Coordinates of C-alpha atoms and ligand atoms in Angstrom, one line a residue:
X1 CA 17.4 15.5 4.8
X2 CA 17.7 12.3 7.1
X3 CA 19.0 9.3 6.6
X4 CA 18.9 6.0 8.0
X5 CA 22.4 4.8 9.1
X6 CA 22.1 0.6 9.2
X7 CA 24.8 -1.7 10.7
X8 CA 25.2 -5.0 8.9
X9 CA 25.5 -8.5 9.6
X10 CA 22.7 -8.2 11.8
X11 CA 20.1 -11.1 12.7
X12 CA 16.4 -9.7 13.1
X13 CA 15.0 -12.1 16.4
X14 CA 12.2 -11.2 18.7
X15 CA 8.5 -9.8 18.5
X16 CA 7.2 -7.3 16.8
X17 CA 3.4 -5.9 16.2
X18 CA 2.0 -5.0 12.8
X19 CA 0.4 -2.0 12.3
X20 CA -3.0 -1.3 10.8
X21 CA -2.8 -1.2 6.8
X22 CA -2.0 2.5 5.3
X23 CA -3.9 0.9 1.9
X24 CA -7.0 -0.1 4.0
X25 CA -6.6 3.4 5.7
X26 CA -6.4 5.5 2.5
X27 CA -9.6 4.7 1.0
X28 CA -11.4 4.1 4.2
X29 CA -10.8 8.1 5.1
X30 CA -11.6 9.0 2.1
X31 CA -15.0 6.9 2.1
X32 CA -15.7 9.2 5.4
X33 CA -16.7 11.7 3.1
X34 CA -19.7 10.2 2.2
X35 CA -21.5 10.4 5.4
X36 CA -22.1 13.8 7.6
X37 CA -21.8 11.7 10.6
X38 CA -19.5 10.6 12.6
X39 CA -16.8 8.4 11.6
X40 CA -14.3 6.8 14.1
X41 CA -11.7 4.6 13.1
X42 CA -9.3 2.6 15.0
X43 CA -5.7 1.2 14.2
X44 CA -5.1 3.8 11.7
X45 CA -1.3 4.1 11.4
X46 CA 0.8 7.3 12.1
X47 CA 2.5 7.7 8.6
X48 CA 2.8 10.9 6.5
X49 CA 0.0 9.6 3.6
X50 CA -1.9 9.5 6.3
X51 CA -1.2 12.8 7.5
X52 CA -2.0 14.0 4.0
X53 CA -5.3 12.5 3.1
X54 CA -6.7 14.4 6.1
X55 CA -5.4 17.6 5.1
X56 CA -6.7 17.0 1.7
X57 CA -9.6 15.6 3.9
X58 CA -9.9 18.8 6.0
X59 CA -9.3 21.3 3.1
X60 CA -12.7 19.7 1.7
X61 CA -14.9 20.4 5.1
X62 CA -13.5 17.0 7.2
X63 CA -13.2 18.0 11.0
X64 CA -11.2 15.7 12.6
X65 CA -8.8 14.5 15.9
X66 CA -6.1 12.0 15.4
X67 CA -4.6 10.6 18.3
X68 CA -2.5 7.0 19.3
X69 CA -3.9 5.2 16.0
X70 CA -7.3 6.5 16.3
X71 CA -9.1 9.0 14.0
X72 CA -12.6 10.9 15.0
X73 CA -13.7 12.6 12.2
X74 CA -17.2 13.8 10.6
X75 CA -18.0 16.5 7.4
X76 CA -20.8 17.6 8.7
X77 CA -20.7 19.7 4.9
X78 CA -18.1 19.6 2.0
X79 CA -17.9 23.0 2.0
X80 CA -15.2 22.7 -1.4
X81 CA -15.1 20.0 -3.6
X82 CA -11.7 20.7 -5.1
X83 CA -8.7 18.8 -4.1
X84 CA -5.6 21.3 -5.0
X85 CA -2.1 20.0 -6.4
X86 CA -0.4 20.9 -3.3
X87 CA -1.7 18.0 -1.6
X88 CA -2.2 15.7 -4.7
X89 CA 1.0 16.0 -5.5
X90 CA 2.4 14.6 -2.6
X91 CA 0.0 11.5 -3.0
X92 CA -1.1 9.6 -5.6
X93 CA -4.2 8.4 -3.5
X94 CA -5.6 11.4 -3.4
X95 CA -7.7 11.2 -6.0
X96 CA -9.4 8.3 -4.2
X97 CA -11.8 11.1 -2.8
X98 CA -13.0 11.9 -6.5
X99 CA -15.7 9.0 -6.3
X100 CA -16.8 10.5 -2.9
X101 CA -17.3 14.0 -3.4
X102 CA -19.0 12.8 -6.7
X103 CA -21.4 11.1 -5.1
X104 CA -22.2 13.3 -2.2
X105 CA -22.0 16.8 -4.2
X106 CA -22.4 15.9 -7.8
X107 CA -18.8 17.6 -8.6
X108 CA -15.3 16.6 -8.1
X109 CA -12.3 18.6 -9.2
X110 CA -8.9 16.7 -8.5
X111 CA -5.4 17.9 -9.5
X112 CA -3.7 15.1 -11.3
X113 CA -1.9 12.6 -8.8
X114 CA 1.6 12.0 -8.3
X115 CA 2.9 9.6 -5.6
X116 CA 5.7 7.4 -6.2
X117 CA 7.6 7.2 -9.4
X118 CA 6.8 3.7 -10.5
X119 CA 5.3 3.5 -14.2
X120 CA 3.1 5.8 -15.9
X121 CA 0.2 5.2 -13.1
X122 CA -2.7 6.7 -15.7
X123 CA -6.1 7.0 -13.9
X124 CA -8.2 6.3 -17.1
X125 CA -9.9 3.2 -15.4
X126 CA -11.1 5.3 -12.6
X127 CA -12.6 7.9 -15.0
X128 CA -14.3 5.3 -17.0
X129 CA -15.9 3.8 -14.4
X130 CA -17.2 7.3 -13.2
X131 CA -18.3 8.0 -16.9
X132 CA -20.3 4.7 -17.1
X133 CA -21.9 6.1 -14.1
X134 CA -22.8 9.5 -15.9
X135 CA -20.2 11.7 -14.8
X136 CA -19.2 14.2 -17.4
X137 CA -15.6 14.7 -17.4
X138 CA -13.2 17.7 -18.4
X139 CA -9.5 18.2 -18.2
X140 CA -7.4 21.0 -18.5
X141 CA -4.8 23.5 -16.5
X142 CA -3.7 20.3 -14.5
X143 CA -7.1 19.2 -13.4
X144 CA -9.8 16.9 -13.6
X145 CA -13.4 17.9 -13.2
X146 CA -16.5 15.5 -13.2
X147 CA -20.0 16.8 -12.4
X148 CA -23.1 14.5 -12.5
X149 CA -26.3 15.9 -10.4
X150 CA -27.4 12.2 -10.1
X151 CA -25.4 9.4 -10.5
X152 CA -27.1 6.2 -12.0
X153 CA -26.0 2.5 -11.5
X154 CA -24.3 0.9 -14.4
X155 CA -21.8 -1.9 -15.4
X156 CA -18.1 -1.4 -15.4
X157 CA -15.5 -3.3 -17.0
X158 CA -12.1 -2.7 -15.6
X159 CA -9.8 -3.7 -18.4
X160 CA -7.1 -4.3 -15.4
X161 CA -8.4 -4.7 -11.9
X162 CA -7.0 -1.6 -10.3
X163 CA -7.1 -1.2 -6.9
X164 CA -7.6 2.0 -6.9
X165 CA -10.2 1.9 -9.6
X166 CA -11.9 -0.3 -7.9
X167 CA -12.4 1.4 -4.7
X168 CA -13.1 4.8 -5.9
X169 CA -15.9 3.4 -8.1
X170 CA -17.6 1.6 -5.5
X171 CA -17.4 5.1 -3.0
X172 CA -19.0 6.4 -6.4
X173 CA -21.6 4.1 -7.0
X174 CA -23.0 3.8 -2.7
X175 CA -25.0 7.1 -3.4
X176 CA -25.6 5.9 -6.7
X177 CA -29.6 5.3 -7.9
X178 CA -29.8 1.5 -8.9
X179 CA -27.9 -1.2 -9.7
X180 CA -23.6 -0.8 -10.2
X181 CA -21.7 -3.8 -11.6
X182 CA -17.9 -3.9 -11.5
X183 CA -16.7 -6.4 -13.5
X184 CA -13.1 -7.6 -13.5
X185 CA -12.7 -6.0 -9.9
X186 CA -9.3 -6.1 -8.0
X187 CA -9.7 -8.8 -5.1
X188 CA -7.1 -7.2 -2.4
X189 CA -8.1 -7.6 1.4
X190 CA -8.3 -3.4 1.7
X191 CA -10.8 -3.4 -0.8
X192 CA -13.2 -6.2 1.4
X193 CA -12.0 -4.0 4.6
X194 CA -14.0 -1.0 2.9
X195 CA -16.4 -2.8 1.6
X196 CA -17.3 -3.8 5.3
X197 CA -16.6 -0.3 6.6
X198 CA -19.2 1.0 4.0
X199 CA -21.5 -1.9 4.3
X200 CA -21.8 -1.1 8.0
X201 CA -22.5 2.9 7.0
X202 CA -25.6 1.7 5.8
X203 CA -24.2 0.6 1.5
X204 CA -25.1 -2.5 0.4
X205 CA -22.2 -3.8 -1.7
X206 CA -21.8 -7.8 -1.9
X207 CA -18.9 -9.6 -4.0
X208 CA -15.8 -7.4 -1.9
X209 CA -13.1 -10.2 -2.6
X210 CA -13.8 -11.7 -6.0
X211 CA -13.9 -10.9 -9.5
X212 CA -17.7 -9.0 -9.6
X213 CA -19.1 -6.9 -7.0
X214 CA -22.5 -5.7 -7.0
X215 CA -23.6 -2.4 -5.3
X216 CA -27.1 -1.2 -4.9
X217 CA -27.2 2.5 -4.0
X218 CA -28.6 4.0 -0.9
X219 CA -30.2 7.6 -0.3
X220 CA -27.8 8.2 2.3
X221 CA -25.5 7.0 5.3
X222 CA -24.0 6.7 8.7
X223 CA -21.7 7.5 10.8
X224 CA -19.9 4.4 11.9
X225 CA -17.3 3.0 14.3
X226 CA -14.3 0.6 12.2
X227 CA -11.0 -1.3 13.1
X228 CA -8.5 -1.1 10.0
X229 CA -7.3 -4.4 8.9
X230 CA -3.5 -5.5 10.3
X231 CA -1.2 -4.0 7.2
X232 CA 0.0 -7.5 5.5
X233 CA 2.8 -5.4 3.1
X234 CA 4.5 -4.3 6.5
X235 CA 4.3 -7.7 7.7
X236 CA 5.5 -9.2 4.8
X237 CA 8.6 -7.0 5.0
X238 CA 9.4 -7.9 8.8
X239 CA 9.1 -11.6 7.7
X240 CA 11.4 -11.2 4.7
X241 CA 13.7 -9.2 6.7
X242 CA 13.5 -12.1 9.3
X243 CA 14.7 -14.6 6.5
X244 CA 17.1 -12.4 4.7
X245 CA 19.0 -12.0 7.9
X246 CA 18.3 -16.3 8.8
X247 CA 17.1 -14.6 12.3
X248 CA 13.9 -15.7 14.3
X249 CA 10.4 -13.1 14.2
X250 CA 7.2 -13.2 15.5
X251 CA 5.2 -11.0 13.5
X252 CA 2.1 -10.3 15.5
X253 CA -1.5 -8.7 14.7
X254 CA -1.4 -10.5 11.0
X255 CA -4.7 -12.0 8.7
X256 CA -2.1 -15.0 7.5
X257 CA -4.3 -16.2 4.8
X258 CA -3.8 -12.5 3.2
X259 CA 0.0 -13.6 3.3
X260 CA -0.5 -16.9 1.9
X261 CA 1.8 -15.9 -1.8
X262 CA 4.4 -14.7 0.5
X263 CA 4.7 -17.3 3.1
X264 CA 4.3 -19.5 -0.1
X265 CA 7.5 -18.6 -1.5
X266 CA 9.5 -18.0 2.0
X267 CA 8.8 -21.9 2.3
X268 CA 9.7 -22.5 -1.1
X269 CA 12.7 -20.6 -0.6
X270 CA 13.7 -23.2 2.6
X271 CA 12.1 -20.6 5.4
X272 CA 10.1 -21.9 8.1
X273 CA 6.7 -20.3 8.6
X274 CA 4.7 -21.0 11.4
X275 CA 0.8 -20.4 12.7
X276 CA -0.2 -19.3 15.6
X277 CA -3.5 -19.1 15.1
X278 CA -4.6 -17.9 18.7
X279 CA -2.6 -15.3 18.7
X280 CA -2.7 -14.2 14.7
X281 CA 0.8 -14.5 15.0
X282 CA 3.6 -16.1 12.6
X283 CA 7.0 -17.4 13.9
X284 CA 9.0 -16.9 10.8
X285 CA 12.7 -18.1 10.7
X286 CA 15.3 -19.7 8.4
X287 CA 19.0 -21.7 9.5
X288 CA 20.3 -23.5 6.4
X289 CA 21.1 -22.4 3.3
X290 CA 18.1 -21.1 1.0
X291 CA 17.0 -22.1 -2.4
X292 CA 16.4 -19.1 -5.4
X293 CA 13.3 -18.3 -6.7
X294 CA 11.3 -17.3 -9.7
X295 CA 8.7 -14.8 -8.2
X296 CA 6.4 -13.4 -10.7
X297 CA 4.1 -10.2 -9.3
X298 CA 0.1 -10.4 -10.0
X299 CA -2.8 -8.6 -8.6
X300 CA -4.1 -9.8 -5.7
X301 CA -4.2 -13.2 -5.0
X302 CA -1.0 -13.4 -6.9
X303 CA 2.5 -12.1 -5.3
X304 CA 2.0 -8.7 -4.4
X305 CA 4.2 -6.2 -6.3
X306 CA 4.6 -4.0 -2.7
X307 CA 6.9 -6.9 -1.7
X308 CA 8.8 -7.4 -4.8
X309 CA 12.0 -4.9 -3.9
X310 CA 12.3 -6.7 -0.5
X311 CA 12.3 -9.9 -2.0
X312 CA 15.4 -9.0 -4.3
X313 CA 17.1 -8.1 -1.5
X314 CA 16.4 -11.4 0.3
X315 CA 17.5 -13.2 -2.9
X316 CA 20.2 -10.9 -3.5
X317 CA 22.5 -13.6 -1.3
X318 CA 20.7 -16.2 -2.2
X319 CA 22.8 -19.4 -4.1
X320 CA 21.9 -19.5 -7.6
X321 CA 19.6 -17.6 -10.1
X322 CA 16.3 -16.5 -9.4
X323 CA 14.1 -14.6 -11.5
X324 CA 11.4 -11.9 -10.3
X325 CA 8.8 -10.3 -13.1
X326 CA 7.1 -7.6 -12.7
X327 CA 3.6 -7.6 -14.1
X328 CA 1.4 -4.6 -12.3
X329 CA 3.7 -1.6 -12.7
X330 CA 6.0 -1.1 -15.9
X331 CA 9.1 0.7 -13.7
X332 CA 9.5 -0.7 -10.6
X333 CA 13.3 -1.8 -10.5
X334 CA 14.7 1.6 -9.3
X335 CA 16.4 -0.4 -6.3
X336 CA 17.7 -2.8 -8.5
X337 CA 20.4 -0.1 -9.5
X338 CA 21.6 0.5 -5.8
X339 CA 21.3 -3.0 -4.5
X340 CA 23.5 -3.6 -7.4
X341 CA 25.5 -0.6 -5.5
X342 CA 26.0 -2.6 -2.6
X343 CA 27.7 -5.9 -4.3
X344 CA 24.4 -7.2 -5.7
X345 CA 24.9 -9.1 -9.1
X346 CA 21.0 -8.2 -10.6
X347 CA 20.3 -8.1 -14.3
X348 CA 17.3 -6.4 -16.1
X349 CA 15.7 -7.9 -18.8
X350 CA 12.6 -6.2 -19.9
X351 CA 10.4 -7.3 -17.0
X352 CA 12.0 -9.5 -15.4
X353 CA 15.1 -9.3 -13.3
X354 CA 17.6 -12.0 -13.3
X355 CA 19.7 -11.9 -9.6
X356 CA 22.4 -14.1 -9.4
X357 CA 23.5 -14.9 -6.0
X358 CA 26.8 -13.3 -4.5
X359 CA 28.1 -14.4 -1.5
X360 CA 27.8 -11.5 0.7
X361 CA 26.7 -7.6 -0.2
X362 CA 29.0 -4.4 1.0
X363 CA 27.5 -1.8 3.1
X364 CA 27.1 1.5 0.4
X365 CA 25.7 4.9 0.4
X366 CA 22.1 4.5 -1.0
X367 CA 18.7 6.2 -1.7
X368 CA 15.7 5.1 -1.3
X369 CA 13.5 5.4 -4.8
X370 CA 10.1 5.0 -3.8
X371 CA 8.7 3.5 -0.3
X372 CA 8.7 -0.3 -1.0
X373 CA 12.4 0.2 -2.7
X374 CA 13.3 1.9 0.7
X375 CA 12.5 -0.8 2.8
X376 CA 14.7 -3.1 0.4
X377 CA 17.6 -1.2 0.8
X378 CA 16.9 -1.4 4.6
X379 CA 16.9 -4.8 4.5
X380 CA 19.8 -5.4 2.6
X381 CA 21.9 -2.6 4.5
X382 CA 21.0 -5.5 7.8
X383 CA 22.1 -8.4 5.3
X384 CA 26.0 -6.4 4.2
X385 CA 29.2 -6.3 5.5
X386 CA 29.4 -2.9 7.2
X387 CA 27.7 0.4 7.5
X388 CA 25.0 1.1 5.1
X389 CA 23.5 4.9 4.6
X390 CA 20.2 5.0 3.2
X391 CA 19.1 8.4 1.7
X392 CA 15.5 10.1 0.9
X393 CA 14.2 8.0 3.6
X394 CA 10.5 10.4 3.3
X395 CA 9.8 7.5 1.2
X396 CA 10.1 5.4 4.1
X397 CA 7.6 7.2 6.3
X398 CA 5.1 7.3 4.0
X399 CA 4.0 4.0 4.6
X400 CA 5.8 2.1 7.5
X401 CA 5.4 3.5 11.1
X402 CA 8.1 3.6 13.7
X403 CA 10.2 1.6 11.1
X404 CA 13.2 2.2 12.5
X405 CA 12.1 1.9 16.2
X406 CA 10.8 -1.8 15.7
X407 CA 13.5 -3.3 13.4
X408 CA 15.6 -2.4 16.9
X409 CA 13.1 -3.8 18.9
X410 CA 14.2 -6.4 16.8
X411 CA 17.9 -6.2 17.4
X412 CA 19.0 -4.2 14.6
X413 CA 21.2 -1.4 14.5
X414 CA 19.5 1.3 13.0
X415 CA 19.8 5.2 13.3
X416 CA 18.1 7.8 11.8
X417 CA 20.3 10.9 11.5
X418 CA 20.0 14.4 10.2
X419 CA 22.2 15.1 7.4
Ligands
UD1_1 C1 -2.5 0.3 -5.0 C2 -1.7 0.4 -3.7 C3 -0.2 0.2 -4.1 C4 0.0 -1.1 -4.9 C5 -1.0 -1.2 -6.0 C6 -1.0 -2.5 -6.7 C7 -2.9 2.0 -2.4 C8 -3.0 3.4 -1.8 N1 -1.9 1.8 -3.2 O1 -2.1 1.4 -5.8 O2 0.6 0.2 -2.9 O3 1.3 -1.2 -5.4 O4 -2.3 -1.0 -5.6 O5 -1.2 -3.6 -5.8 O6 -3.8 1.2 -2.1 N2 -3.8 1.5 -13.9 C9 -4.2 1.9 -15.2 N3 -5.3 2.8 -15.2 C10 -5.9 3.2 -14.1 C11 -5.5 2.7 -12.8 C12 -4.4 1.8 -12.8 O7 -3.7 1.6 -16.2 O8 -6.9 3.9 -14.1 C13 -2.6 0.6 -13.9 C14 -1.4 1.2 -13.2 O9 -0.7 2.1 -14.0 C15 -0.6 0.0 -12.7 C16 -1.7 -1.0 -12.5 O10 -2.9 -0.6 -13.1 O11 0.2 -0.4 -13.7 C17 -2.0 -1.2 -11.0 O12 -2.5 0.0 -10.4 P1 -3.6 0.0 -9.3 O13 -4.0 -1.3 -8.9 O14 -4.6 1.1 -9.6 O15 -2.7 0.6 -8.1 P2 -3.0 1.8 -7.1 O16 -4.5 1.7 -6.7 O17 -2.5 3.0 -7.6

C-alpha cells in the first residue's frame, strides 16, 4: 500500500490551481443519466470516485471517454438498472444514481452505500423523498429496490438538509409529472452547479441555493455541454495548509464567496486573506502569531464539516484553547487520535473537541481515516519536527488530484512511496 512520506518544518509559498469540485462532479455524472444525449463536461477532476461513478455509470448503459479533465459521455439506453455492491461499496455516492434511473426507467435497485466511515450515514431522507414521489420501496439481501411507472410531483420535507438527499430528489423529480417541492433543502454551491447543469438539459428547477426549491417536471431532456464549479474543499485545504505552515499561497481558479466561513475564521484566527477578483484568485498568508478558535460545523452556509480535520491540525499549534464541534456527522474525529500521535494535545468531549495548543508537533507514523482526515495528517506532517509517514493514503485519492504533485509545486517535501 503507499504512503506518503512528508518532511516537516516546511512553509507552503507559491501558486497553485484548484481543481474542478469531485462533489459538483458526482452528482453531475450521475444526472447524465437522465438524458440519451450527449453530455460533455469539462473540469472534471481525475480522482478514483470519479473513476468509480463511471463504472457504476457504464455498468448501467453510460458510454463514455475521459480525457485531461474532460468527460464525453451519453446512455443512449440504460440497458440495467441495478447498481451492484462492488461498486457501491467503494462509494457512498453511488446511490446518487437511484433518483436518475428512477426517473428515466421507473426502477432502481442500489446496493447499500459505503464510502467513508464517518457516522452512521442512513439514506432514509433520500428514500422518503422518493416515496413522497410514489416510488414503492423494498429492501432486502443488501439492496434497495424502488419502482414507480410514473413519478408524480409532490412536497418533501427533509428533516435535515442532506446534500445528498437533496440532489438525488431533484434528478428524481426533473422527469417527474407536476409540481415537486423540497422543503428544508441543503444550500451547498454543488447543488446550484447541478441545478444549472440540469436547468440547461432542458429541467426547470428554481430556488438551487436556498431553503425551498421548486421543480416542475419535463417529458424529457438534452444533451448538454457544462463546466464543473472550482472544488472550494480542495481550496480550503491549500489555504489552511498555507496558514498552518505561516507560508504565502495563491490559490487560483476559486468562487471566494463559496469560501466566505473559511476565510472568515482564517482572518479571525490572525491570517491575511486577500481578493483578487480578476483573477478569482486568493493570496492567503499568515507571519505573527495566531489566535485559537471555536469553529462549530453546519450545513452549508455554515463551516463546512469537509474542512474541520484540517482545521485541527492548523489549530493543533495554535496558543491557547480552541474548540471545534461537529454538528453534520456523529464520528468524524478519527484524526484526532493520530494528530494526538504526533504531539497534539486534543480532547474529545462528546461533539466537540477541545485542542490545546502545544508548541510544536513530532513527525509520527500515521494513517489516514477517511479522505478529509488524510489531508489533516498531511498538513500537520508539513507543520512537525521531522519525517512524517502517512498510511492508507487511497483515502487521499479519492478526492484531491495530484495532491502530492502541487503541495511540491508549493515547496513541500512530499513523496509518495510504495510500501
Ligand atoms: C455530502 C458530501 C460530503 C460532505 C457532506 C456534508 C458528496 C459526494 N459528499 O455527503 O463530502 O461531508 O455532504 O456536507 O457531495 N443523513 C441522514 N439521512 C439521509 C441522508 C443524510 O440522516 O438520508 C445525515 C447523515 O448521516 C449526516 C448528515 O445527514 O449526518 C449529512 O449528510 P449529507 O448532507 O447527506 O451528506 P452526503 O450527501 O452524504
Amino acid at each position: 500500500m503507499e504512503k506518503f512520506v512528508v518532511e516537516g518544518k516546511q512553509r507552503l509559498t507559491g501558486r497553485v490551481k484548484i481543481s474542478g469540485a469531485k462533489n459538483a462532479a458526482l452528482p453531475i455524472l450521475a444526472g447524465a443519466l437522465l438524458t440519451g444525449g450527449t453530455v460533455r463536461l469539462t473540469e472534471v477532476p481525475e480522482l478514483t470516485d470519479i473513476y468509480t461513478m463511471l463504472e457504476v455509470l457504464k455498468a448501467l448503459g453510460a458510454k463514455y471517454t475521459f480525457s485531461e479533465g474532460e468527460v464525453v459521455l451519453h446512455t443512449p439506453e440504460i440497458t440495467s438498472a441495478e447498481a451492484p455492491y462492488e461498486q457501491v461499496r467503494k462509494m457512498r455516492a453511488s446511490f446518487l444514481v437511484m433518483g436518475p434511473l428512477l426517473a428515466r426507467t421507473g426502477r432502481a435497485r442500489i446496493s447499500l452505500p459505503g464510502g467513508c466511515a464517518i457516522g452512521a450515514r442512513p439514506i432514509d431522507l433520500h428514500l422518503k423523498g422518493f416515496e413522497a414521489l410514489g416510488a414503492k420501496i423494498e429492501m432486502g439481501h443488501g439492496y434497495i429496490e424502488a419502482t414507480a411507472p410514473k413519478l408524480k410531483g409532490n412536497t418533501v420535507y427533509l428533516d435535515f438538509p442532506s446534500v445528498g438527499a437533496t440532489e438525488n430528489i431533484m434528478m428524481a423529480a426533473v422527469l417527474a409529472e407536476g409540481q415537486t417541492i423540497i422543503e428544508n433543502a441543503a444550500e451547498e454551491p454543488e447543488i446550484v452547479d447541478l441545478a444549472n447543469f440540469l436547468n440547461n438539459m432542458g429541467a426547470k428547477i428554481k430556488g438551487a441555493g436556498t431553503k425551498v426549491i421548486r421543480i416542475t417536471g419535463v417529458k424529457d431532456l438534452d444533451g448538454v455541454n457544462h463546466t464543473v464549479i472550482p472544488d472550494r474543499i480542495e481550496a480550503g485545504t491549500f489555504m489552511i495548509g498555507a496558514v498552518a505552515t505561516h507560508g504565502e499561497v495563491i490559490v487560483e481558479n476559486v468562487i471566494t464567496d463559496h469560501l466566505t466561513p473559511l476565510i472568515a475564521k482564517l482572518i479571525e484566527a490572525g491570517a491575511e486573506v486577500i481578493e483578487d477578483e480578476d483573477q478569482n484568485a486568493l493570496l492567503v498568508r499568515s507571519k505573527g502569531k495566531l489566535k485559537p478558535l471555536d469553529i462549530k460545523t453546519l450545513p452549508y452556509p455554515g463551516f463546512p464539516t469537509d474542512l474541520q480535520a484540517q482545521m485541527m491540525a492548523l489549530l493543533a499549534t495554535v496558543p491557547g484553547i480552541s474548540v471545534v464541534t461537529e454538528t453534520v456527522f456523529e464520528n468524524r474525529f478519527m484524526h484526532v487520535t493520530e494528530l494526538n500521535r504526533m504531539g497534539a494535545k486534543i480532547r474529545i468531549e462528546g461533539r466537540s473537541a477541545f485542542i490545546e495548543g502545544v508548541e510544536s508537533l513530532t513527525g509520527a507514523r500515521v494513517k489516514a481515516t477517511d479522505l478529509r482526515a488524510g489531508a489533516a495528517l498531511v498538513i500537520a506532517g508539513l507543520v512537525a519536527d521531522g519525517v512524517t509517514e502517512v498510511g492508507h493514503i487511497f483515502h487521499i485519492d479519492r478526492g484531491y488530484e495530484r495532491f502530492e504533485e502541487k503541495l511540491r509545486g508549493l515547496g513541500a517535501k512530499i513523496y509518495r512511496v510504495g510500501d
